Tab-separated table of C-alpha atoms in Angstrom:
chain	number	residue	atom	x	y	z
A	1	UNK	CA	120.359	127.137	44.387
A	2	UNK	CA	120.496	128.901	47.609
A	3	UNK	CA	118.027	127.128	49.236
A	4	UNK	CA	120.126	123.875	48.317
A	5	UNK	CA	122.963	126.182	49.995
A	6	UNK	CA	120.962	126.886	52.737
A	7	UNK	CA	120.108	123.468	53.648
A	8	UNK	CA	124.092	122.127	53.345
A	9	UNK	CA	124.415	124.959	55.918
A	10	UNK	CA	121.854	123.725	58.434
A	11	UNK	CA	123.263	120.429	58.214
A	12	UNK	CA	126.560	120.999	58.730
A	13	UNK	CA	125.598	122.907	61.478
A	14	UNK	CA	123.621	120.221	62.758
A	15	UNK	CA	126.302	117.580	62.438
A	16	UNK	CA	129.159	119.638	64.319
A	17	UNK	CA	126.526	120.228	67.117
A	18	UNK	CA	126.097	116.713	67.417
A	19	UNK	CA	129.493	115.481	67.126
A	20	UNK	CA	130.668	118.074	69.766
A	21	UNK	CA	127.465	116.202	71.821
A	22	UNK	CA	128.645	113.240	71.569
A	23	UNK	CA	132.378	114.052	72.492
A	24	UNK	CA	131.060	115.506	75.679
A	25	UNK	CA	128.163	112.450	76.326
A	26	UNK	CA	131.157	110.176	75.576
A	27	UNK	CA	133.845	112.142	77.945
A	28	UNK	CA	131.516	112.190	80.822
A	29	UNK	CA	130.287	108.826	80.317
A	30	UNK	CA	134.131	107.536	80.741
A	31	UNK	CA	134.137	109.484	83.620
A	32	UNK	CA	131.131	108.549	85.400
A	33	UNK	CA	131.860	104.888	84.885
A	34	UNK	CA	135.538	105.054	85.784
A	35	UNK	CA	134.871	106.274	89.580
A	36	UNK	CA	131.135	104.368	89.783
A	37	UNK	CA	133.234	101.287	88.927
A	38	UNK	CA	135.719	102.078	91.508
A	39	UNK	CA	133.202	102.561	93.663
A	40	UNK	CA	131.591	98.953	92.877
A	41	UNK	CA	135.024	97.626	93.629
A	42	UNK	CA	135.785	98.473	96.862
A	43	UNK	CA	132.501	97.819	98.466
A	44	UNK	CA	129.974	95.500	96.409
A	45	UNK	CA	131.208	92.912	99.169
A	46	UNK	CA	128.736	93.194	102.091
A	47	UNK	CA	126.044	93.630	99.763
A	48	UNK	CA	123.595	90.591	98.604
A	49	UNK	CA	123.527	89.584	94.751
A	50	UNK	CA	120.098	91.058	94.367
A	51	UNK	CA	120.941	94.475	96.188
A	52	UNK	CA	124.356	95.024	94.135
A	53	UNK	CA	122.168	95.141	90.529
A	54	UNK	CA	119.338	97.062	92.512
A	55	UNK	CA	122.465	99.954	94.235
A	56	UNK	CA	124.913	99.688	92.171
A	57	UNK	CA	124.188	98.204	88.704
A	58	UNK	CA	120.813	100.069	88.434
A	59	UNK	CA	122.118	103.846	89.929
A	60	UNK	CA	124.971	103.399	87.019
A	61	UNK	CA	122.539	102.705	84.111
A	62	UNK	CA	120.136	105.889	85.511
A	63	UNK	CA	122.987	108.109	85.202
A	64	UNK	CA	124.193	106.864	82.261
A	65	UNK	CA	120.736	107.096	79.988
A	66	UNK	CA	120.385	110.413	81.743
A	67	UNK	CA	123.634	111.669	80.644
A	68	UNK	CA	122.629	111.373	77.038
A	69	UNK	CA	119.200	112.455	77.300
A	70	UNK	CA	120.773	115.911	78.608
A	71	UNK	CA	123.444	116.179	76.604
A	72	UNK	CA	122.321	114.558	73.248
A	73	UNK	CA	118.779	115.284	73.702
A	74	UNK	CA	117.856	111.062	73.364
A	75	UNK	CA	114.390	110.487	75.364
A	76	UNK	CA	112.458	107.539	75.332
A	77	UNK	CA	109.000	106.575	75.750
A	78	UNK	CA	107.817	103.430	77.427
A	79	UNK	CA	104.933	101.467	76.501
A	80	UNK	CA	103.038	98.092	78.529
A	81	UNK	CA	104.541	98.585	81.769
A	82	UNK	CA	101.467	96.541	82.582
A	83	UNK	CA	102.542	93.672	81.064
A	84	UNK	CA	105.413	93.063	83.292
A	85	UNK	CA	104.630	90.030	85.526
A	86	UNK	CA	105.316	89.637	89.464
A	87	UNK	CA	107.633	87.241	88.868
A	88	UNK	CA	110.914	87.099	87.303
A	89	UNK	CA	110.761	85.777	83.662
A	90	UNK	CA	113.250	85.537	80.827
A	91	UNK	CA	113.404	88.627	78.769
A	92	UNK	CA	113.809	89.181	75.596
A	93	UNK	CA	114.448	92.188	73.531
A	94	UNK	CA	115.725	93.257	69.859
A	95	UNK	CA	119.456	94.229	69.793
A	96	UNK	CA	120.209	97.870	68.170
A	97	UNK	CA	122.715	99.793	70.170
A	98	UNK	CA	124.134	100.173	73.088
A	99	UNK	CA	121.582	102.595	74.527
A	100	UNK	CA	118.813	99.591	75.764
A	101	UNK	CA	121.881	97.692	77.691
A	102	UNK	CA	121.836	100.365	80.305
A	103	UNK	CA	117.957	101.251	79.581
A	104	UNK	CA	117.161	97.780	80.732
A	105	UNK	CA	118.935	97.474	83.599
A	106	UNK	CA	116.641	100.282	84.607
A	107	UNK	CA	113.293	98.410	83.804
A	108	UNK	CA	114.007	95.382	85.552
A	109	UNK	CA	116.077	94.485	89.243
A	110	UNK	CA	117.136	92.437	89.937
A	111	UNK	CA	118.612	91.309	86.835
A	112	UNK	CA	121.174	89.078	85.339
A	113	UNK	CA	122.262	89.759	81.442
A	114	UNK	CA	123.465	87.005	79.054
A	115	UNK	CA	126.832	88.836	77.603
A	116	UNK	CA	129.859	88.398	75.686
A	117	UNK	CA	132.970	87.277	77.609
A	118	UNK	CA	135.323	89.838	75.733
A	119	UNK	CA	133.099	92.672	77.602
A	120	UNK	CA	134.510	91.627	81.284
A	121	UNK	CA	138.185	92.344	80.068
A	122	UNK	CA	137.111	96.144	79.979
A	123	UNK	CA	138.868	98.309	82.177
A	124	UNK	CA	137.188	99.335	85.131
A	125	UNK	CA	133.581	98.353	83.380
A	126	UNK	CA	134.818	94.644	83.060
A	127	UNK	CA	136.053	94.366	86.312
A	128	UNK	CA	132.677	96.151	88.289
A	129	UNK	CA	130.848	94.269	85.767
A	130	UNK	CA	131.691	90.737	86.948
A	131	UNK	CA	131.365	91.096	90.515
A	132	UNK	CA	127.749	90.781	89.612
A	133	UNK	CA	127.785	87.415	87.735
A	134	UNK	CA	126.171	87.879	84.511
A	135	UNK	CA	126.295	84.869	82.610
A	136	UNK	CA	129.408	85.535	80.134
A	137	UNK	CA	129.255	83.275	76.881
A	138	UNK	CA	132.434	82.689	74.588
A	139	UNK	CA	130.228	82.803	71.001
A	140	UNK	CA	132.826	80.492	69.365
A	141	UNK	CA	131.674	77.364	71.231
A	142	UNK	CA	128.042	77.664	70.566
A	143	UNK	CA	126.962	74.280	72.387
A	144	UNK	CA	128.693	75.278	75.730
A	145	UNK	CA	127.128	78.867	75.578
A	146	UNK	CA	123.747	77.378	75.161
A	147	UNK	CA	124.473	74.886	78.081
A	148	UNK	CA	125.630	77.936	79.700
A	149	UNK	CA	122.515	80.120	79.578
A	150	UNK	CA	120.488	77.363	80.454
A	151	UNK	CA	122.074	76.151	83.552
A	152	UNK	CA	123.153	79.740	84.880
A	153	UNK	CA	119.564	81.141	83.775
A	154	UNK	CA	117.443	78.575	85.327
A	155	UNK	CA	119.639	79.055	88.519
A	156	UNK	CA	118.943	82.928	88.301
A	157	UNK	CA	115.314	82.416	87.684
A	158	UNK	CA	114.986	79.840	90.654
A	159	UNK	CA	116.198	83.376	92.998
A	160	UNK	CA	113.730	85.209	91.606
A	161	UNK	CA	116.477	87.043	89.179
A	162	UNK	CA	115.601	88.115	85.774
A	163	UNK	CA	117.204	87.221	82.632
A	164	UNK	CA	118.005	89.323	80.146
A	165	UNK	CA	118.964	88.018	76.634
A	166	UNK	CA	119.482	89.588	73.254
A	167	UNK	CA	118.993	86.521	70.978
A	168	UNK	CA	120.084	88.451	67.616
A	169	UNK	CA	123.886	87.581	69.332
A	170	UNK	CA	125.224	91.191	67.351
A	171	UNK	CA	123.306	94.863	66.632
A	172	UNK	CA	121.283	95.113	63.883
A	173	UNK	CA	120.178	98.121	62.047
A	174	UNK	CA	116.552	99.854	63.008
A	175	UNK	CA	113.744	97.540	60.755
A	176	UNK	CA	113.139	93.921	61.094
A	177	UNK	CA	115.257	91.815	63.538
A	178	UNK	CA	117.680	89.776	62.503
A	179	UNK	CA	117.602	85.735	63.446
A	180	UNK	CA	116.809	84.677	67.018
A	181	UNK	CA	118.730	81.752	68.235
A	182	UNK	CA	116.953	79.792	70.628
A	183	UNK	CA	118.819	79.935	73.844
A	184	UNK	CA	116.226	82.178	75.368
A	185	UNK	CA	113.185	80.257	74.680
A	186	UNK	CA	115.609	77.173	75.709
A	187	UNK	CA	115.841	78.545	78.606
A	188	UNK	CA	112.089	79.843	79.397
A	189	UNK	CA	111.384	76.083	78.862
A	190	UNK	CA	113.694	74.519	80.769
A	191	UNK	CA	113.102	76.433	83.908
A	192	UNK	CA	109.094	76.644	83.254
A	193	UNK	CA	108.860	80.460	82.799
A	194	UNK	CA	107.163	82.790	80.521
A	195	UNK	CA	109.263	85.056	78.229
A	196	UNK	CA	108.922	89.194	78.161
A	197	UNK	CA	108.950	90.574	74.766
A	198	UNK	CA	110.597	94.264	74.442
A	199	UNK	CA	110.897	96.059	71.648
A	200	UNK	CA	112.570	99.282	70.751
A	201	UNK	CA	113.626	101.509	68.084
A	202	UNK	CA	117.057	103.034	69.624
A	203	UNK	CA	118.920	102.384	66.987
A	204	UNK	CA	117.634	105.335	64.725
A	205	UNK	CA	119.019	107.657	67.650
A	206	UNK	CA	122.451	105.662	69.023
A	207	UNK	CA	122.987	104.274	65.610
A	208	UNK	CA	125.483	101.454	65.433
A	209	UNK	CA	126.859	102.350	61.959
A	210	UNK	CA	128.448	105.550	63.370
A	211	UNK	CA	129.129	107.225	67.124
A	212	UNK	CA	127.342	110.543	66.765
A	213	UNK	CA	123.975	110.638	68.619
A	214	UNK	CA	120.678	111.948	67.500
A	215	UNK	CA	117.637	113.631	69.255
A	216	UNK	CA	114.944	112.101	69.309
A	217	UNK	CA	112.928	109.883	71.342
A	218	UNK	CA	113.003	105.938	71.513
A	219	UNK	CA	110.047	104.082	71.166
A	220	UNK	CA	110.192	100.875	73.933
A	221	UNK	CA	107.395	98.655	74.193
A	222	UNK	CA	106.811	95.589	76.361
A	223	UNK	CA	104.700	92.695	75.316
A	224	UNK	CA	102.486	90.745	76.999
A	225	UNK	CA	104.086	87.770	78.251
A	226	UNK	CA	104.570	84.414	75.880
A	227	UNK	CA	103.154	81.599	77.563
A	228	UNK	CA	105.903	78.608	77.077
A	229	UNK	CA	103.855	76.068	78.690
A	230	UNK	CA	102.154	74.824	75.595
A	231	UNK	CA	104.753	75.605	72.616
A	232	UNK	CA	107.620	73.946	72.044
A	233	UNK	CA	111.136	75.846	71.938
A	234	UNK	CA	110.565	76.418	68.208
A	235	UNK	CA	107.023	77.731	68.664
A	236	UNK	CA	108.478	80.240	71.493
A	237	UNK	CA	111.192	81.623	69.717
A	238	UNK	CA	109.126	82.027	67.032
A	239	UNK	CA	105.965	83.770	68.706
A	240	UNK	CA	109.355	86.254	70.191
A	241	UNK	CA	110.530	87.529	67.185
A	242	UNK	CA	106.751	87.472	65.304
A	243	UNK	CA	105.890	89.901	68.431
A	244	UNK	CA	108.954	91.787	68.349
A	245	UNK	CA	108.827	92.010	64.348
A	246	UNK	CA	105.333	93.354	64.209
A	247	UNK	CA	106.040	95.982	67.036
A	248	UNK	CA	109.017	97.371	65.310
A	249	UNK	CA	107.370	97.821	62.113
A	250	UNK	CA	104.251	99.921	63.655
A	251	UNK	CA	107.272	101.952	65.398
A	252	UNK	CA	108.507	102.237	61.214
C-alpha cells in the first residue's frame, strides 16, 4: 500500500515538474519567435531566397529545439548523416509533433517545406513565415495542392532547394505511419530526383495528444536515398513508407 502511495507521489511530482516545463518552454518560445519574427520582417529584403532559410529560418529553428532541450530536457540523436546526398532531393519524413518541423529546418538549407495555408495567418510566425515561400496547400482542394507541390517543388529543386514534405497530411501517434499520399513521390518523379527517407520517434517526447513535454531523447534516422528512376510513383511512395515503417518499429 505505501509503495502504491509512494509511486502516486513520484508521479505527481513528476507531472507538475513537467507542466511547469512546459509553461516556461512554451513562454519563451512565444517570446523568442515574436522578436526573431520581427526581426525577419524588417530586413529579410536584401537577402537571397537561399540565405534567408540558411540566417534566418535556420538560427530560429536552433534556438527553438534548444530551448526545449534545456528546459524540458528533449535531446535527440541523429543517425545516417551519410546518407544525405550533394544535391538537393525531396524529403520525406513521418509526421508526429511539432518538434521535427523546426528539427528539420536544422538538417537541411536551404529548404522549402510543403505546409498548410491556415499556418501563414499566424501572428508574427505567419507573416516571417511567408516571406520565405514555402509552398502553402489549401487540403480541401486536393487536385490543386498536388498540382501545387509539383510545380512549386520541381521549381525549388531546379535552384538547388530542398523539399520537405510530410505525406501523412496530419500527426500521428508514435508506431506505424499512417497513409502516405503521393504528392512527394509525384514530385521526386516529375522533377527526376531521388527521395530522403527520415524517420523519427518525437512523438513519445512532444506528444500530440497533450502539451506537456517529456525527457527523453528522439531517435532520427535518415535513409539512404530511394532511387525514383526505375519505380513508378506507386512503387516510390511505397518503398517511403516500407523504409520509414521498418525504422520506426526497430526505434519501438
Amino acid at each position: 500500500m505505501s509503495s502504491a502511495v509512494g509511486s502516486a507521489t513520484t508521479q505527481a511530482v513528476a507531472n507538475t515538474f513537467s507542466f511547469i516545463r512546459t509553461i516556461v518552454f512554451y513562454f519563451s518560445l512565444a517570446v523568442w519567435t515574436v522578436f526573431w519574427a520581427m526581426l525577419m520582417i524588417l530586413f529579410i529584403y536584401p537577402f537571397r531566397f537561399k540565405l534567408r532559410h540558411r540566417i534566418f529560418v535556420k538560427t530560429w529553428a536552433i534556438v527553438s529545439v534548444y530551448l526545449c532541450r534545456l528546459i524540458c530536457g528533449v535531446r535527440w540523436q541523429v543517425k545516417g548523416r551519410e546518407n544525405i546526398p550533394d544535391t538537393p532531393c525531396v524529403v520525406i519524413s513521418n509526421h508526429q509533433s511539432t518538434w521535427e518541423t523546426f528539427f528539420l529546418q536544422t538538417l537541411l538549407t536551404p529548404q522549402t517545406q510543403v505546409i498548410k495555408q491556415e499556418l501563414l495567418k499566424i501572428p508574427f510566425f505567419g507573416w516571417a513565415f511567408k516571406k520565405i515561400k514555402p509552398i502553402a496547400i489549401n487540403r480541401k482542394d486536393a487536385r490543386q495542392a498536388l498540382q501545387q507541390v509539383r510545380d512549386q517543388g520541381k521549381a525549388a529543386l531546379e535552384h538547388n532547394v530542398w523539399v520537405l514534405i510530410f505525406p501523412e497530411g496530419t500527426r500521428t501517434p508514435p508506431g506505424e505511419p499512417g497513409k502516405f499520399s503521393r504528392g512527394g513521390a509525384g514530385l521526386a518523379k516529375a522533377a527526376e530526383v531521388d527521395i530522403l527517407p527520415i524517420a523519427h520517434n518525437a512523438g513519445v517526447f512532444w506528444p500530440n495528444d497533450s502539451w506537456l513535454k517529456r525527457p527523453g531523447t528522439i531517435q532520427v534516422e535518415i535513409g539512404p536515398v530511394v532511387k525514383t528512376e526505375p519505380l513508378s510513383v506507386a512503387e516510390v511512395n511505397d518503398a517511403t513508407r516500407n523504409w520509414i515503417a521498418g525504422s520506426l518499429n526497430k526505434m519501438n
